[in-house]
Amino acid sequence: MDYQLDLDWNDFLQRYWQKRPVILKRGFKNFVDPISPDELAGLAMENEVDSRLVSQQDGRWQVAHGPFESYDHLGENNWSILVQAVDHWHVPSSALMRPFRKLPDWRTDDLMISFSVPGGGVGPHLDQYDVFIIQGTGRRRWRVGEKHPLRQHSPHPDLLQVEPFDAIIDEEMEPGDILYIPPGFPHEGYALENSLNYSVGFRAPNSRELISGFADFVLANELGSERYSDPDLALRENPSEVQSAELEKLRGMMMSQLQNQDNFNLWFGEFVSQSRHELDIAPPEPPYQAGEIYELLQSGESLERLGGLRVINVAGSCYVNGEIIVTEHSAAAQALAREYVINAAMLGEALDDPSFLVTLAALINSGYWFFRD
């Protein structure tokens, strides 16, 4: 399915992105669900798939985590199944991510899909990331409040909710409607009838994650081995004092690692190209030889990218699933990062270089790209 989003992106970015929530009525015209409730329930039974079941009765909330063996115990009201990273596992659903590529790939996270019966939802809460919520089959009522401090509480150890709030948006959404919510705006949605919802979420790393990730990179690459030295050390009246110049020198030692642009770029490319969820990797058996790949592409075959695979361009170098693509053919690498489906013309003269074919074979044999059947 080729989903076409009816949205003026320049206007949206200026007026709403990270500023105000908005409902985009009929953002997808004649919307067709890429997945059925039964298919979603089946995914939630798989070990590799991150899923949960949220229910409530008389204000008592329950959360169970998949994989699930049966749904026979569930009633007709007040529960939802939520499945993360469905774009990794279900090819038709991954098409819903494509219309949002007007926004940078590195900021995009995954597609979460929920199925809810009447009354189903996760309660009032807020997120620290941007999200587009697409209404599929059914109707759901959404309330969104103003961004201001709200007390949070946990009615269940696996749920974090907020206190009641006044709504600035209070509407029923129908198939094809899209609700955009910036970080920090409280919101609450519950199904009015059996409903499918699709949430396109965005990454927003905090300083703690960045510092931790960069520290891991420094350790893994054995960087920062320079030791503190003070050949001009002078006597001081108070031996317990750490002087400001010493603190500044220590800070400078740490900052020098961040200020090494090449190392920073390499780290960030590895960091941001890693998926937060499992990928449906199935390496080909037997593995492809470089010559086979050349012949298939030259005969008109195309390569398709694995669903959910992150291929990110940082400062002219391309990274896939935490690793840099080492090649002299930058245009071919850029094509791998830019396009979901690759043909011989997109790779150009790189196909005539045996070393590039070896690199491409390694990517295909890792299960990252595959030939369409």
Short mmCIF file of C-alpha atoms in Angstrom, two decimals:
data_model
loop_
_atom_site.label_atom_id
_atom_site.label_comp_id
_atom_site.label_asym_id
_atom_site.label_seq_id
_atom_site.Cartn_x
_atom_site.Cartn_y
_atom_site.Cartn_z
CA MET A 1 0.00 0.00 0.00
CA ASP A 2 1.32 3.42 -0.97
CA TYR A 3 0.12 5.74 1.78
CA GLN A 4 -0.11 9.39 0.74
CA LEU A 5 -0.15 11.90 3.58
CA ASP A 6 -2.20 15.03 2.90
CA LEU A 7 -0.06 17.53 4.81
CA ASP A 8 1.67 20.84 4.11
CA TRP A 9 4.93 19.98 5.83
CA ASN A 10 6.37 23.50 5.85
CA ASP A 11 3.23 24.86 7.50
CA PHE A 12 3.14 21.95 9.95
CA LEU A 13 6.77 22.41 11.00
CA GLN A 14 6.32 26.14 11.48
CA ARG A 15 3.06 26.01 13.43
CA TYR A 16 2.99 22.68 15.26
CA TRP A 17 6.21 20.63 15.36
CA GLN A 18 7.36 20.58 19.01
CA LYS A 19 4.98 23.47 19.68
CA ARG A 20 1.29 22.50 19.69
CA PRO A 21 -0.78 19.32 19.29
CA VAL A 22 -3.15 19.12 16.35
CA ILE A 23 -5.61 16.71 14.74
CA LEU A 24 -5.08 16.31 11.00
CA LYS A 25 -8.53 15.31 9.79
CA ARG A 26 -8.35 12.76 6.97
CA GLY A 27 -4.59 13.02 6.88
CA PHE A 28 -4.80 9.71 5.06
CA LYS A 29 -7.77 9.67 2.71
CA ASN A 30 -9.56 6.34 2.21
CA PHE A 31 -7.32 4.77 4.84
CA VAL A 32 -6.88 1.01 4.63
CA ASP A 33 -5.48 -0.90 7.62
CA PRO A 34 -2.22 -2.68 6.74
CA ILE A 35 -2.81 -5.29 9.43
CA SER A 36 -5.81 -7.04 11.00
CA PRO A 37 -6.49 -7.44 14.74
CA ASP A 38 -5.88 -11.18 14.39
CA GLU A 39 -2.49 -10.61 12.76
CA LEU A 40 -1.54 -8.16 15.51
CA ALA A 41 -2.61 -10.64 18.17
CA GLY A 42 -0.50 -13.26 16.44
CA LEU A 43 2.58 -11.03 16.55
CA ALA A 44 2.04 -10.56 20.29
CA MET A 45 2.42 -14.33 20.66
CA GLU A 46 5.98 -14.26 19.26
CA ASN A 47 8.95 -14.38 21.64
CA GLU A 48 10.99 -11.77 19.76
CA VAL A 49 8.20 -9.18 19.65
CA ASP A 50 7.76 -6.60 22.42
CA SER A 51 4.10 -6.52 23.41
CA ARG A 52 1.84 -5.85 26.37
CA LEU A 53 -1.77 -6.15 27.40
CA VAL A 54 -3.24 -3.27 29.41
CA SER A 55 -6.63 -3.57 31.06
CA GLN A 56 -8.64 -1.88 33.77
CA GLN A 57 -11.76 -2.61 35.74
CA ASP A 58 -13.29 -0.13 38.18
CA GLY A 59 -10.08 1.89 38.21
CA ARG A 60 -7.83 -1.11 38.89
CA TRP A 61 -5.17 -1.32 36.20
CA GLN A 62 -3.39 -4.49 35.08
CA VAL A 63 -0.44 -4.91 32.72
CA ALA A 64 0.83 -8.18 31.28
CA HIS A 65 3.80 -8.58 28.96
CA GLY A 66 3.99 -10.92 25.98
CA PRO A 67 4.46 -13.31 24.45
CA PHE A 68 0.86 -14.35 25.03
CA GLU A 69 -0.52 -17.85 24.65
CA SER A 70 -4.24 -17.08 24.60
CA TYR A 71 -6.78 -14.26 24.74
CA ASP A 72 -9.73 -16.40 25.77
CA HIS A 73 -9.85 -14.85 29.25
CA LEU A 74 -10.50 -11.33 27.95
CA GLY A 75 -13.90 -9.72 28.03
CA GLU A 76 -15.52 -7.34 25.57
CA ASN A 77 -14.50 -4.08 27.24
CA ASN A 78 -11.59 -2.13 28.79
CA TRP A 79 -8.45 -3.74 27.36
CA SER A 80 -5.81 -3.03 24.74
CA ILE A 81 -3.03 -5.03 23.10
CA LEU A 82 0.00 -2.89 22.23
CA VAL A 83 2.81 -4.18 19.99
CA GLN A 84 6.07 -2.27 19.52
CA ALA A 85 8.15 -2.04 16.34
CA VAL A 86 5.58 -3.72 14.12
CA ASP A 87 7.42 -2.20 11.14
CA HIS A 88 10.23 -4.67 11.95
CA TRP A 89 7.97 -7.69 11.56
CA HIS A 90 5.14 -6.85 9.19
CA VAL A 91 6.05 -5.51 5.75
CA PRO A 92 2.66 -3.94 4.88
CA SER A 93 2.66 -2.02 8.18
CA SER A 94 6.16 -0.67 7.56
CA ALA A 95 4.72 1.30 4.63
CA LEU A 96 3.08 3.62 7.18
CA MET A 97 6.53 4.92 8.14
CA ARG A 98 7.38 6.16 4.64
CA PRO A 99 5.14 9.28 4.54
CA PHE A 100 6.93 10.62 7.61
CA ARG A 101 10.38 10.58 5.97
CA LYS A 102 10.02 14.31 5.44
CA LEU A 103 11.44 14.28 8.97
CA PRO A 104 15.03 13.03 9.51
CA ASP A 105 15.51 9.27 9.61
CA TRP A 106 17.72 9.53 12.69
CA ARG A 107 14.85 11.04 14.66
CA THR A 108 12.36 8.35 13.65
CA ASP A 109 11.93 5.42 16.02
CA ASP A 110 9.32 2.74 15.35
CA LEU A 111 5.69 1.94 14.64
CA MET A 112 3.62 0.85 17.63
CA ILE A 113 0.19 -0.61 16.86
CA SER A 114 -2.60 -1.11 19.37
CA PHE A 115 -5.93 -2.90 19.19
CA SER A 116 -8.50 -1.78 21.74
CA VAL A 117 -12.02 -2.88 22.59
CA PRO A 118 -14.54 -0.30 23.89
CA GLY A 119 -13.07 1.49 26.90
CA GLY A 120 -9.58 0.22 26.13
CA GLY A 121 -6.59 2.52 26.62
CA VAL A 122 -3.57 3.11 28.85
CA GLY A 123 -4.97 6.04 30.84
CA PRO A 124 -3.91 9.70 30.95
CA HIS A 125 -0.17 10.05 30.51
CA LEU A 126 2.51 12.10 28.80
CA ASP A 127 5.46 11.18 26.57
CA GLN A 128 8.88 12.76 26.22
CA TYR A 129 8.94 12.35 22.44
CA ASP A 130 6.91 13.41 19.41
CA VAL A 131 4.26 11.02 18.16
CA PHE A 132 1.79 10.83 15.28
CA ILE A 133 -1.22 8.64 16.15
CA ILE A 134 -3.11 7.37 13.12
CA GLN A 135 -6.65 6.15 13.56
CA GLY A 136 -7.41 2.92 11.75
CA THR A 137 -10.56 0.84 11.90
CA GLY A 138 -13.03 2.02 14.52
CA ARG A 139 -13.43 5.21 16.50
CA ARG A 140 -11.43 6.49 19.43
CA ARG A 141 -11.85 9.56 21.60
CA TRP A 142 -8.74 11.57 22.36
CA ARG A 143 -8.20 14.29 24.93
CA VAL A 144 -5.02 16.37 24.98
CA GLY A 145 -4.14 18.91 27.66
CA GLU A 146 -1.91 21.95 27.85
CA LYS A 147 1.79 21.49 28.56
CA HIS A 148 2.39 22.33 32.19
CA PRO A 149 3.66 20.44 35.26
CA LEU A 150 1.36 17.60 36.34
CA ARG A 151 1.73 15.14 39.17
CA GLN A 152 2.44 11.63 37.97
CA HIS A 153 1.54 8.39 39.69
CA SER A 154 1.75 4.66 39.02
CA PRO A 155 -1.56 2.79 39.35
CA HIS A 156 0.49 -0.25 38.33
CA PRO A 157 4.30 -0.70 38.46
CA ASP A 158 4.37 -0.79 34.63
CA LEU A 159 2.17 2.26 34.10
CA LEU A 160 2.92 5.94 34.67
CA GLN A 161 -0.11 8.19 34.51
CA VAL A 162 -0.87 11.84 35.23
CA GLU A 163 -3.58 13.53 37.25
CA PRO A 164 -6.76 14.71 35.46
CA PHE A 165 -6.26 17.66 33.12
CA ASP A 166 -8.36 20.17 31.19
CA ALA A 167 -8.51 19.38 27.48
CA ILE A 168 -7.47 21.71 24.68
CA ILE A 169 -8.33 18.92 22.19
CA ASP A 170 -11.31 16.65 22.81
CA GLU A 171 -12.41 14.84 19.66
CA GLU A 172 -13.42 11.53 18.21
CA MET A 173 -11.03 10.25 15.59
CA GLU A 174 -12.11 8.22 12.58
CA PRO A 175 -10.13 6.17 10.06
CA GLY A 176 -7.40 8.24 8.41
CA ASP A 177 -7.37 10.98 11.08
CA ILE A 178 -3.97 11.72 12.62
CA LEU A 179 -3.25 13.21 16.03
CA TYR A 180 0.16 14.85 16.46
CA ILE A 181 1.35 15.31 20.05
CA PRO A 182 4.63 17.07 20.91
CA PRO A 183 6.64 16.04 24.01
CA GLY A 184 5.19 16.89 27.39
CA PHE A 185 1.52 17.37 26.46
CA PRO A 186 -0.72 15.10 28.58
CA HIS A 187 -3.11 12.96 26.58
CA GLU A 188 -5.62 10.18 26.97
CA GLY A 189 -7.30 8.01 24.38
CA TYR A 190 -9.91 5.32 24.77
CA ALA A 191 -11.78 3.26 22.21
CA LEU A 192 -15.45 3.85 21.53
CA GLU A 193 -15.59 0.64 19.52
CA ASN A 194 -13.09 -2.00 18.42
CA SER A 195 -10.22 0.10 17.12
CA LEU A 196 -6.76 -0.08 15.59
CA ASN A 197 -4.29 2.74 16.23
CA TYR A 198 -0.87 3.30 14.70
CA SER A 199 1.73 5.37 16.57
CA VAL A 200 4.77 6.68 14.69
CA GLY A 201 7.21 7.64 17.43
CA PHE A 202 10.38 9.71 17.34
CA ARG A 203 13.67 9.43 19.20
CA ALA A 204 14.68 12.11 21.67
CA PRO A 205 17.83 11.00 23.49
CA ASN A 206 18.61 12.74 26.76
CA SER A 207 22.04 13.84 27.93
CA ARG A 208 22.40 10.78 30.14
CA GLU A 209 21.93 8.42 27.19
CA LEU A 210 24.35 10.39 25.04
CA ILE A 211 27.06 10.58 27.69
CA SER A 212 26.66 6.90 28.56
CA GLY A 213 26.79 5.89 24.90
CA PHE A 214 29.86 8.00 24.19
CA ALA A 215 31.62 6.65 27.31
CA ASP A 216 31.00 3.10 26.05
CA PHE A 217 32.52 4.11 22.70
CA VAL A 218 35.60 5.57 24.39
CA LEU A 219 36.11 2.38 26.39
CA ALA A 220 35.49 0.04 23.45
CA ASN A 221 37.99 1.89 21.28
CA GLU A 222 40.53 2.39 24.08
CA LEU A 223 40.49 6.16 23.65
CA GLY A 224 41.39 8.72 26.28
CA SER A 225 44.53 6.99 27.54
CA GLU A 226 46.27 10.32 28.24
CA ARG A 227 46.88 10.67 31.97
CA TYR A 228 46.71 13.82 34.04
CA SER A 229 50.08 15.53 34.54
CA ASP A 230 51.19 18.64 36.41
CA PRO A 231 54.89 19.41 35.84
CA ASP A 232 54.34 22.98 37.10
CA LEU A 233 52.81 21.91 40.39
CA ALA A 234 53.31 24.51 43.13
CA LEU A 235 52.90 24.25 46.88
CA ARG A 236 49.58 25.36 48.35
CA GLU A 237 48.53 26.35 51.81
CA ASN A 238 45.61 23.91 51.94
CA PRO A 239 46.56 20.45 50.64
CA SER A 240 42.90 19.36 50.59
CA GLU A 241 42.05 21.95 47.95
CA VAL A 242 41.58 21.09 44.28
CA GLN A 243 42.41 24.33 42.51
CA SER A 244 40.27 25.78 39.74
CA ALA A 245 43.07 25.44 37.19
CA GLU A 246 43.31 21.72 38.00
CA LEU A 247 39.58 21.27 37.63
CA GLU A 248 39.70 23.05 34.30
CA LYS A 249 42.53 20.83 33.09
CA LEU A 250 40.62 17.69 34.10
CA ARG A 251 37.51 18.96 32.36
CA GLY A 252 39.61 19.75 29.30
CA MET A 253 40.87 16.17 29.20
CA MET A 254 37.30 14.95 29.04
CA MET A 255 36.15 17.59 26.59
CA SER A 256 39.02 16.77 24.21
CA GLN A 257 37.36 13.44 23.52
CA LEU A 258 34.06 15.09 22.61
CA GLN A 259 35.82 17.73 20.54
CA ASN A 260 37.49 15.15 18.30
CA GLN A 261 35.05 15.54 15.42
CA ASP A 262 36.00 12.31 13.62
CA ASN A 263 35.54 10.21 16.73
CA PHE A 264 32.31 11.98 17.63
CA ASN A 265 30.87 11.40 14.16
CA LEU A 266 31.90 7.75 14.21
CA TRP A 267 30.34 7.24 17.63
CA PHE A 268 27.11 9.00 16.74
CA GLY A 269 26.71 7.05 13.52
CA GLU A 270 27.13 3.77 15.39
CA PHE A 271 24.89 4.94 18.24
CA VAL A 272 21.98 6.31 16.25
CA SER A 273 21.86 3.52 13.65
CA GLN A 274 21.18 0.88 16.29
CA SER A 275 17.58 -0.25 16.67
CA ARG A 276 16.00 -0.27 20.12
CA HIS A 277 14.03 -3.41 19.20
CA GLU A 278 14.77 -6.79 17.71
CA LEU A 279 15.00 -7.02 13.93
CA ASP A 280 13.50 -9.85 11.89
CA ILE A 281 16.91 -10.87 10.55
CA ALA A 282 17.01 -14.01 8.40
CA PRO A 283 20.44 -14.42 6.74
CA PRO A 284 20.18 -16.19 3.39
CA GLU A 285 21.10 -19.87 3.21
CA PRO A 286 23.34 -20.51 1.43
CA PRO A 287 24.99 -17.08 1.52
CA TYR A 288 25.27 -15.12 -1.71
CA GLN A 289 28.52 -14.84 -3.59
CA ALA A 290 29.53 -11.45 -4.96
CA GLY A 291 29.20 -12.67 -8.54
CA GLU A 292 25.64 -13.88 -7.95
CA ILE A 293 24.66 -10.47 -6.59
CA TYR A 294 26.17 -8.73 -9.61
CA GLU A 295 24.29 -10.97 -12.03
CA LEU A 296 20.97 -10.62 -10.22
CA LEU A 297 21.16 -6.83 -10.10
CA GLN A 298 22.26 -6.57 -13.72
CA SER A 299 19.35 -8.80 -14.76
CA GLY A 300 16.88 -6.32 -13.24
CA GLU A 301 16.40 -7.73 -9.74
CA SER A 302 16.02 -5.28 -6.83
CA LEU A 303 17.22 -5.30 -3.26
CA GLU A 304 14.81 -4.42 -0.47
CA ARG A 305 15.82 -3.13 2.95
CA LEU A 306 14.87 -5.13 6.03
CA GLY A 307 11.92 -3.61 7.90
CA GLY A 308 13.02 -1.36 10.76
CA LEU A 309 16.68 -1.39 9.69
CA ARG A 310 18.31 1.96 10.48
CA VAL A 311 20.66 3.25 7.79
CA ILE A 312 21.92 6.70 8.73
CA ASN A 313 24.19 9.19 6.97
CA VAL A 314 26.51 11.09 9.33
CA ALA A 315 28.96 13.58 7.82
CA GLY A 316 29.07 11.71 4.52
CA SER A 317 29.58 8.23 5.99
CA CYS A 318 26.75 5.70 6.19
CA TYR A 319 26.02 3.44 9.13
CA VAL A 320 23.80 0.39 9.37
CA ASN A 321 22.68 -1.23 12.61
CA GLY A 322 25.61 0.14 14.61
CA GLU A 323 28.36 -0.36 12.01
CA ILE A 324 29.94 1.91 9.40
CA ILE A 325 29.71 0.90 5.74
CA VAL A 326 33.35 1.00 4.67
CA THR A 327 33.57 1.83 0.97
CA GLU A 328 35.10 4.38 -1.37
CA HIS A 329 31.84 4.54 -3.31
CA SER A 330 30.02 7.18 -1.31
CA ALA A 331 27.25 7.66 -3.87
CA ALA A 332 26.35 3.96 -3.69
CA ALA A 333 26.43 4.05 0.11
CA GLN A 334 24.19 7.12 0.07
CA ALA A 335 21.74 5.25 -2.14
CA LEU A 336 21.62 2.41 0.38
CA ALA A 337 20.83 4.95 3.10
CA ARG A 338 18.31 6.96 1.08
CA GLU A 339 16.31 4.28 -0.74
CA TYR A 340 14.24 1.39 0.58
CA VAL A 341 14.46 -0.49 -2.72
CA ILE A 342 17.76 -0.55 -4.63
CA ASN A 343 18.46 -1.43 -8.25
CA ALA A 344 21.60 -1.56 -10.36
CA ALA A 345 21.20 1.99 -11.69
CA MET A 346 21.18 3.42 -8.17
CA LEU A 347 24.48 1.73 -7.34
CA GLY A 348 26.08 2.85 -10.60
CA GLU A 349 29.74 2.17 -11.28
CA ALA A 350 30.22 0.77 -7.77
CA LEU A 351 28.89 -2.55 -9.10
CA ASP A 352 31.99 -2.85 -11.28
CA ASP A 353 34.27 -2.72 -8.22
CA PRO A 354 34.87 -6.17 -6.69
CA SER A 355 35.58 -4.63 -3.28
CA PHE A 356 32.16 -2.94 -3.21
CA LEU A 357 30.49 -6.18 -4.23
CA VAL A 358 32.19 -7.90 -1.29
CA THR A 359 30.87 -5.18 1.04
CA LEU A 360 27.38 -5.48 -0.46
CA ALA A 361 27.48 -9.27 -0.14
CA ALA A 362 28.34 -8.94 3.55
CA LEU A 363 25.32 -6.68 4.09
CA ILE A 364 23.00 -9.03 2.22
CA ASN A 365 24.37 -12.12 3.96
CA SER A 366 23.81 -10.37 7.30
CA GLY A 367 20.12 -10.24 6.39
CA TYR A 368 20.02 -6.44 6.11
CA TRP A 369 18.97 -6.38 2.44
CA PHE A 370 17.26 -9.11 0.46
CA PHE A 371 16.19 -9.81 -3.08
CA ARG A 372 12.47 -9.51 -3.67
CA ASP A 373 10.77 -12.77 -4.53
#
